[in-house]
Amino acid sequence: MIEKHRWYKLFALIPVIFLMMTFPSFAALTQIQIEQVKVVYPQLTMYYYEQTPGEVKEMKGYLGDEQLQQVTEEKIYGTDYYILLDISVSLKEADFISAKKEINSMLDELAAEDSLVVISFGDEVTRQFRIKGRDETAIQNAKELMDGLNAKDQTTHLYKALQEAITLSKAVDTGLNRQIMFVISDGADVSTDHVTLEETEAEVQSAGIPIYALCTSNAETAKKEDFGKLARDTGGTFTEFQSENAEEQWNRLKEILKSCEQITFTAENSGNPPIGTQNFVLQVGTEERENYTIPVSVQTWEKDTEPPEVIDAVFMPDDV
């Protein structure tokens, strides 16, 4: 007899926006800025920024009618990076080389709990590699692969690349790890995929992954505006760069990301999860108390015991 296991997962439906060092208002936020909520029932981890570091003294979390318990000895989770790289001729060669250099620097900084995926998009959308942890051989192979990439394609399947990244993130979702998407492009989708910006934005928002747009300075103004809106509406930021200031801009963005805090809660009533849409309510502060409400959807599924049907297969070397 095959034993069936039940797994419970919650997904935040509304990503929350922050922009560089100045945070915009969202639901009258004054003490913190929430970046994303990752939940694998019964645990819930929230990633957030303090408006004034060290100011927040107390936080309480509630899921539906149940008060969650804060985990005092919480695990520090890693980050899953999804880097989408435009390899079309719309990028200046110097900017493209600078972007590849910065991606290689991120490979050098990868922690044991992290993962990093590079997806290139031009005439085709291609998953170049996925690195998990500090695999030095795989990292060196990935760097060599990056060095061999050129920006020569004539079309740009940007929206299709975003959809590919979302599909991959769901397939390899590592639970409570933070998920971040970097998109390096001029913001233009030059393809015949018949996929709209609005459709893509809705899909990214539903996935709950913030986009950090790194836009080349030679991009058209209208495309910059659309690219920036896509990033901010999905919970990320828009940064314009060129080869002369690429390292400075990337370092600034990485420092902001590193300043993110995390807090983990757990539900004591783990054997009976609330089903359907619930409100995660965060209560911040004691004297000047603020409540933030984020709708989450509780989903359940059983382990599939039916063998899968192989529709298509692509060979990926083990070392990359």
CSV table of C-alpha atoms in Angstrom, one decimal:
chain,number,residue,atom,x,y,z
A,1,MET,CA,0.0,0.0,0.0
A,2,ILE,CA,1.3,3.4,-1.0
A,3,GLU,CA,1.2,5.9,1.8
A,4,LYS,CA,0.0,9.3,0.7
A,5,HIS,CA,1.5,12.5,2.2
A,6,ARG,CA,-0.2,15.8,2.4
A,7,TRP,CA,1.7,19.0,1.9
A,8,TYR,CA,0.4,22.5,2.5
A,9,LYS,CA,1.7,25.6,0.9
A,10,LEU,CA,0.5,29.2,1.0
A,11,PHE,CA,1.2,31.8,-1.6
A,12,ALA,CA,1.1,35.6,-1.0
A,13,LEU,CA,-1.3,37.1,-3.6
A,14,ILE,CA,-0.1,40.7,-3.3
A,15,PRO,CA,3.6,41.5,-3.7
A,16,VAL,CA,4.6,44.7,-1.9
A,17,ILE,CA,6.6,47.4,-3.6
A,18,PHE,CA,9.9,49.1,-2.5
A,19,LEU,CA,12.1,51.3,-4.5
A,20,MET,CA,15.9,51.7,-3.9
A,21,MET,CA,16.6,53.5,-0.6
A,22,THR,CA,13.4,55.5,-0.6
A,23,PHE,CA,10.3,53.4,0.1
A,24,PRO,CA,6.9,54.4,-1.3
A,25,SER,CA,3.8,54.4,0.8
A,26,PHE,CA,1.8,51.1,0.8
A,27,ALA,CA,-1.1,50.7,3.1
A,28,ALA,CA,0.2,53.5,5.2
A,29,LEU,CA,3.4,51.8,6.0
A,30,THR,CA,5.6,53.8,8.4
A,31,GLN,CA,7.7,51.3,10.3
A,32,ILE,CA,8.5,48.5,7.8
A,33,GLN,CA,8.3,47.7,4.1
A,34,ILE,CA,7.3,44.1,3.3
A,35,GLU,CA,9.1,42.6,0.3
A,36,GLN,CA,7.6,39.1,0.1
A,37,VAL,CA,6.0,36.4,2.2
A,38,LYS,CA,7.0,32.8,1.7
A,39,VAL,CA,5.0,30.1,3.5
A,40,VAL,CA,5.2,26.4,3.7
A,41,TYR,CA,2.5,25.4,6.2
A,42,PRO,CA,2.8,25.5,9.1
A,43,GLN,CA,5.7,28.0,8.8
A,44,LEU,CA,5.6,31.5,7.4
A,45,THR,CA,8.6,33.6,6.7
A,46,MET,CA,8.3,37.3,5.9
A,47,TYR,CA,11.1,39.3,4.2
A,48,TYR,CA,11.0,43.0,5.0
A,49,TYR,CA,12.9,46.3,5.4
A,50,GLU,CA,12.8,48.5,8.4
A,51,GLN,CA,12.2,52.1,7.5
A,52,THR,CA,14.5,53.1,10.4
A,53,PRO,CA,16.9,50.2,11.3
A,54,GLY,CA,16.5,49.0,14.9
A,55,GLU,CA,13.2,50.9,15.5
A,56,VAL,CA,10.8,47.9,15.3
A,57,LYS,CA,10.7,46.2,18.7
A,58,GLU,CA,7.8,43.7,18.4
A,59,MET,CA,5.9,42.0,15.7
A,60,LYS,CA,2.9,39.6,15.9
A,61,GLY,CA,1.5,37.5,13.1
A,62,TYR,CA,-2.0,36.1,12.7
A,63,LEU,CA,-3.4,33.7,10.0
A,64,GLY,CA,-7.1,33.9,9.9
A,65,ASP,CA,-8.2,33.8,13.6
A,66,GLU,CA,-5.1,32.0,14.8
A,67,GLN,CA,-2.2,33.9,16.4
A,68,LEU,CA,1.1,32.5,15.0
A,69,GLN,CA,4.1,31.9,17.2
A,70,GLN,CA,7.4,33.6,16.4
A,71,VAL,CA,10.3,31.1,15.9
A,72,THR,CA,13.1,32.4,18.2
A,73,GLU,CA,15.9,30.2,16.8
A,74,GLU,CA,14.9,30.7,13.2
A,75,LYS,CA,16.9,29.3,10.2
A,76,ILE,CA,18.5,31.8,7.9
A,77,TYR,CA,17.1,30.8,4.5
A,78,GLY,CA,19.0,31.3,1.2
A,79,THR,CA,18.1,33.2,-1.9
A,80,ASP,CA,17.1,31.8,-5.3
A,81,TYR,CA,18.3,34.2,-8.0
A,82,TYR,CA,16.7,34.1,-11.5
A,83,ILE,CA,18.8,36.2,-13.9
A,84,LEU,CA,17.3,37.0,-17.3
A,85,LEU,CA,19.9,38.3,-19.8
A,86,ASP,CA,19.0,40.0,-23.1
A,87,ILE,CA,21.3,38.7,-25.9
A,88,SER,CA,20.0,40.8,-28.7
A,89,VAL,CA,21.7,43.6,-30.6
A,90,SER,CA,19.6,46.1,-28.8
A,91,LEU,CA,22.2,46.0,-26.0
A,92,LYS,CA,25.5,47.9,-26.6
A,93,GLU,CA,28.4,45.6,-26.6
A,94,ALA,CA,30.1,47.5,-23.7
A,95,ASP,CA,26.9,47.3,-21.6
A,96,PHE,CA,26.5,43.6,-22.3
A,97,ILE,CA,30.1,42.8,-21.3
A,98,SER,CA,29.6,44.8,-18.1
A,99,ALA,CA,26.4,42.8,-17.3
A,100,LYS,CA,28.2,39.5,-17.8
A,101,LYS,CA,31.0,40.7,-15.5
A,102,GLU,CA,28.5,41.5,-12.8
A,103,ILE,CA,26.7,38.2,-13.2
A,104,ASN,CA,30.1,36.4,-12.7
A,105,SER,CA,30.6,38.5,-9.5
A,106,MET,CA,27.3,37.2,-8.2
A,107,LEU,CA,28.5,33.7,-8.9
A,108,ASP,CA,31.5,34.4,-6.7
A,109,GLU,CA,29.3,35.7,-3.9
A,110,LEU,CA,26.8,32.7,-4.0
A,111,ALA,CA,26.2,31.2,-0.5
A,112,ALA,CA,25.8,27.6,0.3
A,113,GLU,CA,22.0,28.0,0.7
A,114,ASP,CA,21.6,30.0,-2.5
A,115,SER,CA,20.9,29.1,-6.1
A,116,LEU,CA,21.4,31.0,-9.3
A,117,VAL,CA,19.8,30.5,-12.7
A,118,VAL,CA,20.7,32.3,-15.9
A,119,ILE,CA,18.2,32.4,-18.7
A,120,SER,CA,19.2,34.1,-22.0
A,121,PHE,CA,16.6,35.5,-24.3
A,122,GLY,CA,16.9,36.8,-27.9
A,123,ASP,CA,15.8,34.8,-30.9
A,124,GLU,CA,15.3,31.9,-28.4
A,125,VAL,CA,14.8,31.6,-24.7
A,126,THR,CA,17.5,29.3,-23.2
A,127,ARG,CA,18.2,28.2,-19.7
A,128,GLN,CA,22.0,28.4,-19.7
A,129,PHE,CA,22.7,26.9,-16.2
A,130,ARG,CA,21.5,26.6,-12.7
A,131,ILE,CA,24.0,26.6,-9.8
A,132,LYS,CA,23.1,25.4,-6.4
A,133,GLY,CA,25.4,26.3,-3.5
A,134,ARG,CA,29.2,26.6,-3.6
A,135,ASP,CA,30.0,24.1,-6.3
A,136,GLU,CA,33.3,25.6,-7.4
A,137,THR,CA,33.6,23.4,-10.5
A,138,ALA,CA,30.1,24.2,-11.7
A,139,ILE,CA,30.7,27.9,-11.0
A,140,GLN,CA,33.9,27.9,-13.1
A,141,ASN,CA,32.0,26.2,-15.9
A,142,ALA,CA,29.2,28.7,-15.7
A,143,LYS,CA,31.7,31.6,-15.9
A,144,GLU,CA,33.2,30.1,-19.0
A,145,LEU,CA,29.8,29.7,-20.5
A,146,MET,CA,29.0,33.4,-19.7
A,147,ASP,CA,32.2,34.6,-21.3
A,148,GLY,CA,31.1,32.8,-24.5
A,149,LEU,CA,27.7,34.5,-24.8
A,150,ASN,CA,27.3,37.3,-27.3
A,151,ALA,CA,24.5,39.8,-27.9
A,152,LYS,CA,23.9,39.3,-31.6
A,153,ASP,CA,20.3,38.1,-31.9
A,154,GLN,CA,17.8,40.1,-34.0
A,155,THR,CA,14.6,39.5,-31.9
A,156,THR,CA,13.9,39.7,-28.2
A,157,HIS,CA,11.5,37.3,-26.4
A,158,LEU,CA,11.4,39.2,-23.1
A,159,TYR,CA,7.9,38.2,-22.0
A,160,LYS,CA,8.4,34.6,-23.0
A,161,ALA,CA,11.6,34.6,-20.9
A,162,LEU,CA,9.7,35.9,-17.9
A,163,GLN,CA,7.2,33.1,-18.2
A,164,GLU,CA,10.0,30.6,-18.5
A,165,ALA,CA,11.5,31.9,-15.3
A,166,ILE,CA,8.2,31.7,-13.4
A,167,THR,CA,7.7,28.1,-14.7
A,168,LEU,CA,11.2,27.1,-13.5
A,169,SER,CA,10.7,28.8,-10.1
A,170,LYS,CA,7.6,26.7,-9.5
A,171,ALA,CA,9.4,23.5,-10.5
A,172,VAL,CA,12.4,24.1,-8.2
A,173,ASP,CA,10.8,26.2,-5.5
A,174,THR,CA,12.9,25.6,-2.4
A,175,GLY,CA,10.2,26.4,0.1
A,176,LEU,CA,11.0,29.3,2.4
A,177,ASN,CA,14.0,30.6,0.3
A,178,ARG,CA,13.7,34.2,-0.9
A,179,GLN,CA,13.1,34.4,-4.7
A,180,ILE,CA,14.5,37.3,-6.7
A,181,MET,CA,14.4,38.0,-10.4
A,182,PHE,CA,17.0,40.2,-12.2
A,183,VAL,CA,16.1,41.2,-15.8
A,184,ILE,CA,18.9,42.8,-17.8
A,185,SER,CA,17.4,44.4,-21.0
A,186,ASP,CA,16.3,47.5,-22.7
A,187,GLY,CA,12.7,46.5,-21.8
A,188,ALA,CA,11.6,45.8,-25.4
A,189,ASP,CA,9.9,42.6,-26.4
A,190,VAL,CA,10.5,42.3,-30.2
A,191,SER,CA,8.8,39.0,-31.1
A,192,THR,CA,5.7,37.5,-32.6
A,193,ASP,CA,4.7,35.6,-29.4
A,194,HIS,CA,1.5,37.5,-29.1
A,195,VAL,CA,2.0,37.8,-25.4
A,196,THR,CA,1.1,41.2,-23.9
A,197,LEU,CA,2.8,43.2,-21.2
A,198,GLU,CA,-0.4,43.1,-19.1
A,199,GLU,CA,-0.6,39.3,-19.3
A,200,THR,CA,3.0,38.9,-18.3
A,201,GLU,CA,2.7,41.4,-15.4
A,202,ALA,CA,-0.3,39.5,-14.1
A,203,GLU,CA,1.5,36.2,-14.2
A,204,VAL,CA,4.6,37.6,-12.4
A,205,GLN,CA,2.4,39.2,-9.7
A,206,SER,CA,0.6,35.9,-9.2
A,207,ALA,CA,3.9,34.1,-8.7
A,208,GLY,CA,4.9,36.7,-6.1
A,209,ILE,CA,8.5,37.1,-7.3
A,210,PRO,CA,9.8,40.7,-7.4
A,211,ILE,CA,11.5,41.9,-10.5
A,212,TYR,CA,14.7,44.0,-10.3
A,213,ALA,CA,15.0,45.6,-13.7
A,214,LEU,CA,18.5,46.6,-14.9
A,215,CYS,CA,17.9,48.7,-18.0
A,216,THR,CA,20.5,49.8,-20.5
A,217,SER,CA,20.7,53.6,-20.8
A,218,ASN,CA,20.2,53.5,-24.6
A,219,ALA,CA,16.6,52.2,-24.2
A,220,GLU,CA,13.7,54.1,-25.6
A,221,THR,CA,11.9,56.3,-23.1
A,222,ALA,CA,8.5,54.5,-23.5
A,223,LYS,CA,10.2,51.1,-23.0
A,224,LYS,CA,12.0,52.4,-19.9
A,225,GLU,CA,8.6,53.5,-18.5
A,226,ASP,CA,7.0,50.1,-19.2
A,227,PHE,CA,10.0,48.2,-17.9
A,228,GLY,CA,10.0,50.3,-14.7
A,229,LYS,CA,6.3,49.9,-14.1
A,230,LEU,CA,6.6,46.1,-14.5
A,231,ALA,CA,9.4,46.0,-11.9
A,232,ARG,CA,7.7,48.2,-9.4
A,233,ASP,CA,4.3,46.6,-9.8
A,234,THR,CA,5.8,43.2,-9.1
A,235,GLY,CA,7.6,44.3,-5.9
A,236,GLY,CA,11.0,45.2,-7.3
A,237,THR,CA,12.9,48.2,-8.6
A,238,PHE,CA,14.1,49.9,-11.8
A,239,THR,CA,17.8,50.7,-12.2
A,240,GLU,CA,19.3,52.3,-15.3
A,241,PHE,CA,23.0,51.4,-16.1
A,242,GLN,CA,25.7,51.7,-18.6
A,243,SER,CA,29.2,50.3,-18.8
A,244,GLU,CA,30.8,53.2,-17.0
A,245,ASN,CA,28.6,52.9,-13.9
A,246,ALA,CA,27.5,49.2,-14.0
A,247,GLU,CA,29.6,48.0,-11.1
A,248,GLU,CA,28.4,51.0,-8.9
A,249,GLN,CA,24.8,50.4,-9.7
A,250,TRP,CA,24.9,46.7,-9.2
A,251,ASN,CA,26.7,47.0,-5.9
A,252,ARG,CA,24.1,49.5,-4.7
A,253,LEU,CA,21.3,47.2,-5.6
A,254,LYS,CA,23.0,44.2,-3.9
A,255,GLU,CA,23.6,46.2,-0.7
A,256,ILE,CA,19.9,47.0,-0.5
A,257,LEU,CA,19.0,43.4,-1.0
A,258,LYS,CA,21.4,42.4,1.7
A,259,SER,CA,19.8,44.8,4.2
A,260,CYS,CA,16.5,42.8,4.0
A,261,GLU,CA,15.4,41.3,7.4
A,262,GLN,CA,13.4,38.1,7.9
A,263,ILE,CA,11.0,36.9,10.6
A,264,THR,CA,9.5,33.4,10.8
A,265,PHE,CA,6.2,32.4,12.4
A,266,THR,CA,4.7,29.0,12.9
A,267,ALA,CA,1.1,27.8,13.4
A,268,GLU,CA,0.5,25.5,16.4
A,269,ASN,CA,-2.6,24.2,14.7
A,270,SER,CA,-0.6,22.5,12.0
A,271,GLY,CA,-2.8,19.5,11.7
A,272,ASN,CA,-5.8,21.4,10.6
A,273,PRO,CA,-4.7,24.1,8.0
A,274,PRO,CA,-7.2,26.8,7.1
A,275,ILE,CA,-8.4,26.2,3.5
A,276,GLY,CA,-9.0,28.9,1.0
A,277,THR,CA,-8.1,32.5,1.0
A,278,GLN,CA,-7.0,33.8,4.4
A,279,ASN,CA,-5.6,37.0,5.7
A,280,PHE,CA,-2.1,37.1,7.1
A,281,VAL,CA,-2.2,40.0,9.5
A,282,LEU,CA,1.1,41.5,10.8
A,283,GLN,CA,0.9,43.6,13.9
A,284,VAL,CA,4.0,45.9,14.3
A,285,GLY,CA,4.9,47.9,17.4
A,286,THR,CA,3.4,48.3,20.9
A,287,GLU,CA,2.6,51.9,21.6
A,288,GLU,CA,2.2,53.1,18.0
A,289,ARG,CA,0.8,49.8,16.7
A,290,GLU,CA,0.2,49.3,13.0
A,291,ASN,CA,-1.6,46.4,11.3
A,292,TYR,CA,-0.7,45.2,7.8
A,293,THR,CA,-3.0,42.7,6.0
A,294,ILE,CA,-1.8,40.5,3.2
A,295,PRO,CA,-4.3,38.0,1.6
A,296,VAL,CA,-2.9,34.5,1.2
A,297,SER,CA,-4.4,31.4,-0.4
A,298,VAL,CA,-4.0,28.1,1.4
A,299,GLN,CA,-3.7,25.2,-1.0
A,300,THR,CA,-3.4,21.5,-0.4
A,301,TRP,CA,-2.4,18.7,-2.6
A,302,GLU,CA,-1.6,15.0,-2.3
A,303,LYS,CA,1.6,13.3,-3.6
A,304,ASP,CA,1.0,12.0,-7.1
A,305,THR,CA,1.5,8.3,-7.4
A,306,GLU,CA,0.9,8.1,-11.1
A,307,PRO,CA,4.0,7.9,-13.3
A,308,PRO,CA,4.5,11.0,-15.4
A,309,GLU,CA,4.3,11.0,-19.2
A,310,VAL,CA,7.4,12.3,-20.8
A,311,ILE,CA,6.5,14.9,-23.5
A,312,ASP,CA,9.9,16.5,-24.2
A,313,ALA,CA,13.4,16.2,-22.8
A,314,VAL,CA,16.5,18.5,-23.0
A,315,PHE,CA,19.9,17.3,-22.0
A,316,MET,CA,21.7,19.5,-19.4
A,317,PRO,CA,25.2,18.5,-18.3
A,318,ASP,CA,25.5,17.6,-14.6
A,319,ASP,CA,28.3,20.1,-14.0
A,320,VAL,CA,26.3,23.1,-15.0
